[in-house]
Structure formats: C-alpha cells, structure tokens
Amino acid sequence: MNCLVHQEAEVEFTCPGCQGQYCNHCRDEYLTEYCDACAISIAKKYLETSKFESQRKRNIRRGIGWYQIVGGLLGMLMSLFFGIQIISNKNWLVVVSIFGGFFILSVILVLAGVLILKDRKYGKRVTVFIQILQIPQFTILGVTYKFLSGLALMLTLKILPNVTIGINFHFLNSFNFAVSSNHTEMYISINVIPILLISYLIRKGTEYK
C-alpha cells in the first residue's frame, strides 16, 4: 500500500488523527505519531486553549487585585471616620491602637491588590499574608480578635454562654482587638473566603514576576 501524499512511497505509519496512511516524509517532526496536517491542527488548538487559559488567569488575578484594593480603601476610610468620631470620648491611645491597626492592615490590603495587578513577585506573598489574618475570628478568655474585609462566609462554634454552631454570610469591613476581664462569651469562627483565595493561588502555583 502506498502513501496518500507520496504515491511512490510505501506506507510507514497510520496517523491517529485522521486515520490516513503515510510515509515517513509525511510524519511531523515533533508530534511524530501524527501527519503534518493533523500536527498543525493540534498545535493551533493547543495555542488557542493556552491563550484562553492565560486570559482567564489574568481576569481572576485582576478580580483578586481589585477585590483587595476596594476592601482596603473602604477599611482605611472607615478607620479614619470612626476613629475621629470617638477619639474625643475615649482614651486616644486606645483609639489609635485599634483604628491605627485597622488602618495599617487596610493599607497592606491595598498594597497586596496593587502588587497582584502589576504582576509583581511579592503580590502573591502579601496577598496570602493578609488573607491569613482574615481567617480566624474569636473571643477566648477575654481576648477578642476580628479582622474582615469584603466577603465573609463564617463557620462559627459558640461555646459560651450556650454551645451553638452556625454559618453566616455577609459583606463588611471590621477590625477588633481587645482584652477584657469579662469571660461570659467564648466563640471561634473560621472565614472560608480567604481560605479559598489562598488555595487558588497555591494550587495554580502562580509566580508573579
């Protein structure tokens, strides 16, 4: 049996793409099991898929970046507004420590978003860091910690005064760190949203250069 293209040559292989029978002159240099025409078609499909996947990753990265920037800017405005509102009624050191901490965390959040948008290598690291800080929320033995910016899907285990388990979904910016002698309330919450963002960044192994 002779080659479909070179009638004078004998058949050397069958292309798995088109099932045509060809001689070795028709074999692709890189995809050696395919003929030249099928190899070109496969390469075009691969390039189109790669281009689509790259664009999809860029869109997700932009979404994460702007999500952090907007949340950070809202946090900065809230910390300044409420800090000024109550600074005349409370110890200014306490106000500065609480709302100053919220402001600094919000600035880091904006920085993480900007670095992600600019595709810088530290964007992923700063994002993971600031998102980790938003995972836990608790009041234990009088110590309270909460930092939220943006979407929050909270899984909560309340221990005192009654044992309850709950799930809450909300959108807010909030920060609280306090130490109290009141031990009548105790709970632990886990925010799922930052866990999902961190998992995506780690799973994709995105390197920002």
mmCIF file with all atom_site columns, N, CA, C and O in Angstrom, residues 74-85 99 102-103:
data_model
loop_
_atom_site.group_PDB
_atom_site.id
_atom_site.type_symbol
_atom_site.label_atom_id
_atom_site.label_alt_id
_atom_site.label_comp_id
_atom_site.label_asym_id
_atom_site.label_entity_id
_atom_site.label_seq_id
_atom_site.pdbx_PDB_ins_code
_atom_site.Cartn_x
_atom_site.Cartn_y
_atom_site.Cartn_z
_atom_site.occupancy
_atom_site.B_iso_or_equiv
_atom_site.pdbx_formal_charge
_atom_site.auth_seq_id
_atom_site.auth_comp_id
_atom_site.auth_asym_id
_atom_site.auth_atom_id
_atom_site.pdbx_PDB_model_num
ATOM 1  N N  . LEU A 1 74  ? -11.930 50.930 51.589 1.00 0.00 ? 74  LEU A N  1
ATOM 2  C CA . LEU A 1 74  ? -13.078 51.070 52.492 1.00 0.00 ? 74  LEU A CA 1
ATOM 3  C C  . LEU A 1 74  ? -12.632 50.978 53.947 1.00 0.00 ? 74  LEU A C  1
ATOM 4  O O  . LEU A 1 74  ? -13.114 51.736 54.804 1.00 0.00 ? 74  LEU A O  1
ATOM 5  N N  . GLY A 1 75  ? -11.711 50.047 54.223 1.00 0.00 ? 75  GLY A N  1
ATOM 6  C CA . GLY A 1 75  ? -11.200 49.914 55.583 1.00 0.00 ? 75  GLY A CA 1
ATOM 7  C C  . GLY A 1 75  ? -10.463 51.160 56.045 1.00 0.00 ? 75  GLY A C  1
ATOM 8  O O  . GLY A 1 75  ? -10.611 51.598 57.195 1.00 0.00 ? 75  GLY A O  1
ATOM 9  N N  . MET A 1 76  ? -9.669  51.765 55.163 1.00 0.00 ? 76  MET A N  1
ATOM 10 C CA . MET A 1 76  ? -8.948  52.993 55.509 1.00 0.00 ? 76  MET A CA 1
ATOM 11 C C  . MET A 1 76  ? -9.924  54.127 55.828 1.00 0.00 ? 76  MET A C  1
ATOM 12 O O  . MET A 1 76  ? -9.752  54.859 56.813 1.00 0.00 ? 76  MET A O  1
ATOM 13 N N  . LEU A 1 77  ? -10.947 54.271 54.987 1.00 0.00 ? 77  LEU A N  1
ATOM 14 C CA . LEU A 1 77  ? -11.940 55.329 55.216 1.00 0.00 ? 77  LEU A CA 1
ATOM 15 C C  . LEU A 1 77  ? -12.708 55.094 56.512 1.00 0.00 ? 77  LEU A C  1
ATOM 16 O O  . LEU A 1 77  ? -12.948 56.042 57.286 1.00 0.00 ? 77  LEU A O  1
ATOM 17 N N  . MET A 1 78  ? -13.093 53.847 56.758 1.00 0.00 ? 78  MET A N  1
ATOM 18 C CA . MET A 1 78  ? -13.839 53.530 57.980 1.00 0.00 ? 78  MET A CA 1
ATOM 19 C C  . MET A 1 78  ? -13.001 53.780 59.222 1.00 0.00 ? 78  MET A C  1
ATOM 20 O O  . MET A 1 78  ? -13.495 54.337 60.217 1.00 0.00 ? 78  MET A O  1
ATOM 21 N N  . SER A 1 79  ? -11.741 53.374 59.190 1.00 0.00 ? 79  SER A N  1
ATOM 22 C CA . SER A 1 79  ? -10.885 53.555 60.361 1.00 0.00 ? 79  SER A CA 1
ATOM 23 C C  . SER A 1 79  ? -10.674 55.033 60.664 1.00 0.00 ? 79  SER A C  1
ATOM 24 O O  . SER A 1 79  ? -10.691 55.450 61.828 1.00 0.00 ? 79  SER A O  1
ATOM 25 N N  . LEU A 1 80  ? -10.507 55.862 59.638 1.00 0.00 ? 80  LEU A N  1
ATOM 26 C CA . LEU A 1 80  ? -10.347 57.295 59.846 1.00 0.00 ? 80  LEU A CA 1
ATOM 27 C C  . LEU A 1 80  ? -11.637 57.934 60.341 1.00 0.00 ? 80  LEU A C  1
ATOM 28 O O  . LEU A 1 80  ? -11.629 58.735 61.288 1.00 0.00 ? 80  LEU A O  1
ATOM 29 N N  . PHE A 1 81  ? -12.764 57.556 59.718 1.00 0.00 ? 81  PHE A N  1
ATOM 30 C CA . PHE A 1 81  ? -14.046 58.162 60.079 1.00 0.00 ? 81  PHE A CA 1
ATOM 31 C C  . PHE A 1 81  ? -14.435 57.850 61.517 1.00 0.00 ? 81  PHE A C  1
ATOM 32 O O  . PHE A 1 81  ? -14.719 58.747 62.318 1.00 0.00 ? 81  PHE A O  1
ATOM 33 N N  . PHE A 1 82  ? -14.450 56.558 61.866 1.00 0.00 ? 82  PHE A N  1
ATOM 34 C CA . PHE A 1 82  ? -14.878 56.179 63.213 1.00 0.00 ? 82  PHE A CA 1
ATOM 35 C C  . PHE A 1 82  ? -13.846 56.560 64.266 1.00 0.00 ? 82  PHE A C  1
ATOM 36 O O  . PHE A 1 82  ? -14.191 56.854 65.403 1.00 0.00 ? 82  PHE A O  1
ATOM 37 N N  . GLY A 1 83  ? -12.583 56.566 63.880 1.00 0.00 ? 83  GLY A N  1
ATOM 38 C CA . GLY A 1 83  ? -11.552 56.981 64.816 1.00 0.00 ? 83  GLY A CA 1
ATOM 39 C C  . GLY A 1 83  ? -11.727 58.431 65.222 1.00 0.00 ? 83  GLY A C  1
ATOM 40 O O  . GLY A 1 83  ? -11.633 58.788 66.406 1.00 0.00 ? 83  GLY A O  1
ATOM 41 N N  . ILE A 1 84  ? -12.012 59.287 64.245 1.00 0.00 ? 84  ILE A N  1
ATOM 42 C CA . ILE A 1 84  ? -12.217 60.713 64.524 1.00 0.00 ? 84  ILE A CA 1
ATOM 43 C C  . ILE A 1 84  ? -13.497 60.928 65.329 1.00 0.00 ? 84  ILE A C  1
ATOM 44 O O  . ILE A 1 84  ? -13.566 61.786 66.216 1.00 0.00 ? 84  ILE A O  1
ATOM 45 N N  . GLN A 1 85  ? -14.538 60.107 65.044 1.00 0.00 ? 85  GLN A N  1
ATOM 46 C CA . GLN A 1 85  ? -15.821 60.259 65.713 1.00 0.00 ? 85  GLN A CA 1
ATOM 47 C C  . GLN A 1 85  ? -15.736 59.998 67.212 1.00 0.00 ? 85  GLN A C  1
ATOM 48 O O  . GLN A 1 85  ? -16.380 60.666 68.009 1.00 0.00 ? 85  GLN A O  1
ATOM 49 N N  . PHE A 1 99  ? -7.888  51.601 65.841 1.00 0.00 ? 99  PHE A N  1
ATOM 50 C CA . PHE A 1 99  ? -8.170  52.077 64.486 1.00 0.00 ? 99  PHE A CA 1
ATOM 51 C C  . PHE A 1 99  ? -6.891  52.269 63.684 1.00 0.00 ? 99  PHE A C  1
ATOM 52 O O  . PHE A 1 99  ? -6.905  52.178 62.459 1.00 0.00 ? 99  PHE A O  1
ATOM 53 N N  . PHE A 1 102 ? -6.272  48.850 62.308 1.00 0.00 ? 102 PHE A N  1
ATOM 54 C CA . PHE A 1 102 ? -7.189  48.620 61.197 1.00 0.00 ? 102 PHE A CA 1
ATOM 55 C C  . PHE A 1 102 ? -6.700  49.356 59.954 1.00 0.00 ? 102 PHE A C  1
ATOM 56 O O  . PHE A 1 102 ? -6.735  48.824 58.837 1.00 0.00 ? 102 PHE A O  1
ATOM 57 N N  . PHE A 1 103 ? -6.240  50.593 60.140 1.00 0.00 ? 103 PHE A N  1
ATOM 58 C CA . PHE A 1 103 ? -5.753  51.394 59.015 1.00 0.00 ? 103 PHE A CA 1
ATOM 59 C C  . PHE A 1 103 ? -4.523  50.744 58.377 1.00 0.00 ? 103 PHE A C  1
ATOM 60 O O  . PHE A 1 103 ? -4.426  50.646 57.140 1.00 0.00 ? 103 PHE A O  1
#
